[in-house]
CSV table of C-alpha atoms in Angstrom, one decimal:
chain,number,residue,atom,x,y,z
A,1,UNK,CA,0.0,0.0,0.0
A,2,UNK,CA,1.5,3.2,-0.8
A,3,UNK,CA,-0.5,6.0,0.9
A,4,UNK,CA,1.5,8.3,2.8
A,5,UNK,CA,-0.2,10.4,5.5
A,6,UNK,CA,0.9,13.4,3.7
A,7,UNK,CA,-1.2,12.6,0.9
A,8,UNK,CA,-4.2,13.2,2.9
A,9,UNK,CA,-2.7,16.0,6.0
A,10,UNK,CA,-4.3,18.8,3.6
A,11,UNK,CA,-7.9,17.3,2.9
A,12,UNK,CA,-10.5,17.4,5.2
A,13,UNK,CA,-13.7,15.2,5.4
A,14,UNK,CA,-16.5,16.6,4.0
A,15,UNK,CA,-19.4,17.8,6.7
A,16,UNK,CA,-21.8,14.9,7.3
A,17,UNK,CA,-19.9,11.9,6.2
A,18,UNK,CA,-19.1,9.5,9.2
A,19,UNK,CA,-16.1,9.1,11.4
A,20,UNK,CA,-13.1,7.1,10.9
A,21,UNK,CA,-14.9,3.4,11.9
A,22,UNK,CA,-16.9,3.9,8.3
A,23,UNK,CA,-13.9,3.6,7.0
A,24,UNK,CA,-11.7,0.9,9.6
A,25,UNK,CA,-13.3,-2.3,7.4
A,26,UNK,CA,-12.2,-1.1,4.0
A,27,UNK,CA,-9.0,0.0,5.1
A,28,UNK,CA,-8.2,-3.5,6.7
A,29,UNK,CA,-9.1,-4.9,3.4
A,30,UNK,CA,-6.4,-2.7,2.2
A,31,UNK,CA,-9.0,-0.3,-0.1
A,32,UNK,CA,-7.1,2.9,-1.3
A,33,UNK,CA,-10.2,5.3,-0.7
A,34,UNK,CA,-10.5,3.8,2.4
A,35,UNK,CA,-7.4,4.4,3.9
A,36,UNK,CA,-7.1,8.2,2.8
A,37,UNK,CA,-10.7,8.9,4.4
A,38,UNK,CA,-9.7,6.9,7.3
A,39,UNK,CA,-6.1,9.0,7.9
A,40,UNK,CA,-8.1,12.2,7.0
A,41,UNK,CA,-10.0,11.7,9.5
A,42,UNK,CA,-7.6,10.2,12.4
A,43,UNK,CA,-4.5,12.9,11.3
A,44,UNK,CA,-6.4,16.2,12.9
A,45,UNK,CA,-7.0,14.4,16.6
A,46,UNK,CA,-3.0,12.5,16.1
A,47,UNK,CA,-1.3,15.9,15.7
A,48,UNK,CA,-3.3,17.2,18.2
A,49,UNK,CA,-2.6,14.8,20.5
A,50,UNK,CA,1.6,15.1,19.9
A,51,UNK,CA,1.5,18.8,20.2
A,52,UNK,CA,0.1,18.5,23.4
A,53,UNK,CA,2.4,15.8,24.4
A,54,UNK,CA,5.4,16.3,22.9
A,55,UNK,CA,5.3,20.6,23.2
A,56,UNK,CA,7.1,23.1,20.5
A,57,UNK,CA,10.3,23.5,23.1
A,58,UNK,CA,12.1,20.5,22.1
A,59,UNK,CA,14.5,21.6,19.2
A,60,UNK,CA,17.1,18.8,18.6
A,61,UNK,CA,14.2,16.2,19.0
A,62,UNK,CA,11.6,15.4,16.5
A,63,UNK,CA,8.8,18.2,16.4
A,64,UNK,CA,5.0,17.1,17.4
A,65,UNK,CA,4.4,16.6,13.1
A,66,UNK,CA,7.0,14.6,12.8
A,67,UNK,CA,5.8,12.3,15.9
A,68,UNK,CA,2.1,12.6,14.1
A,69,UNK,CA,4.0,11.4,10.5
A,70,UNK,CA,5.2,8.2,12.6
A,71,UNK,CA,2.1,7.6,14.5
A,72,UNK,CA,0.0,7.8,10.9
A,73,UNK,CA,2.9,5.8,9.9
A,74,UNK,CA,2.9,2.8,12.4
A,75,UNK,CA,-1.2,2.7,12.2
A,76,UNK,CA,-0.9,2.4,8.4
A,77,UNK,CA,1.6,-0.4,8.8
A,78,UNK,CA,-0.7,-1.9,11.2
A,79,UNK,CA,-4.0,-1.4,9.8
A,80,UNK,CA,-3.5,-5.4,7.9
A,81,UNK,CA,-4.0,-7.4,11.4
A,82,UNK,CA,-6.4,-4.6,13.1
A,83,UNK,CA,-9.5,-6.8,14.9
A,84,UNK,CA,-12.1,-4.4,16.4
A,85,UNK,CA,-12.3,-5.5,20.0
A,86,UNK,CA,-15.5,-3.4,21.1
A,87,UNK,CA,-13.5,-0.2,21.7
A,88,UNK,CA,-13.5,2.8,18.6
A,89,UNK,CA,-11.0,2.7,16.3
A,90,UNK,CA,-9.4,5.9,18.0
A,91,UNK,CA,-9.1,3.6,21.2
A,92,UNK,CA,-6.2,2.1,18.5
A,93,UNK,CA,-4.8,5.1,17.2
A,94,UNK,CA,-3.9,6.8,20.8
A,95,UNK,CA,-2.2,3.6,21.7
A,96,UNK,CA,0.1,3.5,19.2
A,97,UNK,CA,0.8,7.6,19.6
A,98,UNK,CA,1.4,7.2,23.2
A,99,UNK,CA,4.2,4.9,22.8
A,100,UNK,CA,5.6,7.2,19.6
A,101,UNK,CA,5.4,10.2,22.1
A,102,UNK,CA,7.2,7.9,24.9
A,103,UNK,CA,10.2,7.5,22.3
A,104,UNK,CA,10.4,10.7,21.0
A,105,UNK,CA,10.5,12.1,24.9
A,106,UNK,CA,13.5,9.1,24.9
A,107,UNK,CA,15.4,10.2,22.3
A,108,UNK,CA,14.7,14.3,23.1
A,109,UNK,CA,16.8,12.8,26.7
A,110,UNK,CA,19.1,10.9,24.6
A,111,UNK,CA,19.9,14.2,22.9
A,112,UNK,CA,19.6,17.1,25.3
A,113,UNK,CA,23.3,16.8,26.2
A,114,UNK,CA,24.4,17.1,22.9
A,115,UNK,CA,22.4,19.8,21.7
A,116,UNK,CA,23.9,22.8,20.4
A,117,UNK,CA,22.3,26.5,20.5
A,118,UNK,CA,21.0,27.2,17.0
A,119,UNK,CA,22.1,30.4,15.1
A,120,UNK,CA,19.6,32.2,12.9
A,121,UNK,CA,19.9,31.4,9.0
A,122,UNK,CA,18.6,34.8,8.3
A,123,UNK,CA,16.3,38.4,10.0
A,124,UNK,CA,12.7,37.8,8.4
A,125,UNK,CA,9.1,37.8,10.3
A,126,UNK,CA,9.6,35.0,11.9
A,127,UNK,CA,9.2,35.9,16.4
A,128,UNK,CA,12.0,37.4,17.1
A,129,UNK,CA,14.9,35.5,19.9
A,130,UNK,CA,12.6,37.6,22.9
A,131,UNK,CA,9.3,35.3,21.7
A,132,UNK,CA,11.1,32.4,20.6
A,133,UNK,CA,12.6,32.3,24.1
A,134,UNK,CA,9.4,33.1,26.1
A,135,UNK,CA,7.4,30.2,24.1
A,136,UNK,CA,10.2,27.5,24.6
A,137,UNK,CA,10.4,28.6,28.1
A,138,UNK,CA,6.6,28.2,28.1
A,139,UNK,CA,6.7,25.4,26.7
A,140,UNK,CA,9.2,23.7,28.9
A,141,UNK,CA,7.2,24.9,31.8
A,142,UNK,CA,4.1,22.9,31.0
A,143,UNK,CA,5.8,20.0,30.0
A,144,UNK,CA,7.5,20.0,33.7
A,145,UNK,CA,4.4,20.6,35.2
A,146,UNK,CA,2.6,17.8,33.1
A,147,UNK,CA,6.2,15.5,34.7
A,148,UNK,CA,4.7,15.5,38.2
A,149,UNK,CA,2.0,13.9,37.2
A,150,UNK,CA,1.7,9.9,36.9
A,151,UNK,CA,1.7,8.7,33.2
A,152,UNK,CA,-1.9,7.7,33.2
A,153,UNK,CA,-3.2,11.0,35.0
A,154,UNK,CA,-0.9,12.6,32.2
A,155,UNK,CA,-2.5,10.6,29.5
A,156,UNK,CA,-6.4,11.0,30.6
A,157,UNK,CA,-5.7,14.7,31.4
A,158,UNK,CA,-4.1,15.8,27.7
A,159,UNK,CA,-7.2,13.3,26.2
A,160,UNK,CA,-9.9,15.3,28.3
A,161,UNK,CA,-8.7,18.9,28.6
A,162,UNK,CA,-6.4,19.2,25.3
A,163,UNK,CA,-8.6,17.4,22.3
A,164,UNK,CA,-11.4,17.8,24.2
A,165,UNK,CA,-12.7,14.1,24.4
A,166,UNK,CA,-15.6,13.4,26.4
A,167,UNK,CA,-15.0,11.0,29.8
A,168,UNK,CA,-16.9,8.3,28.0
A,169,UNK,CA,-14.7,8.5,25.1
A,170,UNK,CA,-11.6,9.0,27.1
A,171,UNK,CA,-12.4,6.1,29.4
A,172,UNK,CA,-12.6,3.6,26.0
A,173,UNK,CA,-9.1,5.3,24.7
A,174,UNK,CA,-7.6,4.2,27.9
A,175,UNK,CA,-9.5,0.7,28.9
A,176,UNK,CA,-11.3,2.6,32.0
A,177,UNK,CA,-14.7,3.8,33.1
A,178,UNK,CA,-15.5,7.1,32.6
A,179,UNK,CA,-16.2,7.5,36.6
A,180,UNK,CA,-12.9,6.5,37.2
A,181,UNK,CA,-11.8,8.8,34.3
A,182,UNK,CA,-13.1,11.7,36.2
A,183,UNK,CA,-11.5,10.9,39.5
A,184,UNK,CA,-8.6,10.9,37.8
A,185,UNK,CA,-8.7,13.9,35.7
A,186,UNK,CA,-9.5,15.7,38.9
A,187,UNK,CA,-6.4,14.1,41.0
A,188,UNK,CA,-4.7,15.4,38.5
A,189,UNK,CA,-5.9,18.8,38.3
A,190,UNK,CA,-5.3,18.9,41.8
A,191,UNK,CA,-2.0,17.9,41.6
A,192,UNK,CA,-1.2,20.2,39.4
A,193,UNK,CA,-2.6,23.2,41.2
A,194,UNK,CA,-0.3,21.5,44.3
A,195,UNK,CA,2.9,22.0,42.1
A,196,UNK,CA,1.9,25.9,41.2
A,197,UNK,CA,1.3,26.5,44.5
A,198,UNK,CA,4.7,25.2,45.2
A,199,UNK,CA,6.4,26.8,42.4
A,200,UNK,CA,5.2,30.0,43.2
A,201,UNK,CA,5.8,30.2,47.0
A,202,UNK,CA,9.5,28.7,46.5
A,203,UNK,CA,8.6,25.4,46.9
């Protein structure tokens, strides 16, 4: 099969056609059509999701596209021995990114001691070194604060509060209920307040 996720990053689903399970069956089967609906319609939530996880800070590792590219990728590769198991397709998908996001955030430790400050090529309208600074800085912040947290808090949290997903969807993306969801969304929440507090009083 040679779709590349690319191929289909630009196009949109058209407004009332369904979601990506219309599309799951034919794209097992290895249908061409398929498979671009289906990554048109997976690729908005996967980069979504890597932006959130893997933050805009992280210069000598791979940026949050390139994480999405290998997440699009690995479910393209896998798509062949896919069985629905009662759980949506996305269930599936954010599987496969969170361990994508886990290797990146190996490899960006890997790297960090040999990373070297980057010059600028050339002055154009790009944010100048002031804003570039203050949104890696930003950025480095919230992915620190997001570190206190337990991986699965981590996970439900970014799932609820950054793409958005309801608890009932959350709790099928993560093999939980959706009461147990929310407890854990607000443990984290709580959490993080904790760590603000801290930071701010010199913790």
């Amino acid at each position: 099969m040679s779709v590349q996720c690319e191929d289909v990053a630009s196009s949109s689903p058209a407004r009332g056609e369904g979601g990506p399970e219309s599309y799951v069956e034919g794209a097992v089967r290895g249908d061409r059509r398929s498979v671009e609906a289906l990554l048109a319609r997976i690729r908005p939530a996967v980069v979504k999701y890597c932006r959130a996880r893997v933050g805009h800070g992280q210069r000598s590792s791979a940026s949050a596209e390139d994480v999405a590219q290998e997440v699009c990728l690995a479910v393209l590769k896998a798509l062949p021995n896919y069985r629905e198991q009662g759980r949506p397709f996305l269930a599936f998908v954010y599987g496969i990114a969170a361990h994508k996001v886990a290797d990146a955030h190996r490899a960006a430790a890997r790297n960090r001691a040999e990373s070297v400050p980057e010059l600028p090529d050339s002055a154009g309208v790009e944010p100048g070194p002031e804003l570039r600074a203050l949104q890696g800085e930003l950025s480095e912040r919230m992915g620190r604060l997001l570190d206190v947290l337990p991986d699965r808090q981590r996970e439900i949290l970014v799932l609820r509060v950054v793409l958005g997903l309801s608890a009932e969807e959350t709790a099928v993306a993560v093999g939980s209920t959706p009461g147990a969801v929310r407890v854990a969304q607000h443990r984290a929440l709580t959490r993080l307040r904790k760590a603000l507090d801290e930071a701010q009083h010199g913790g």
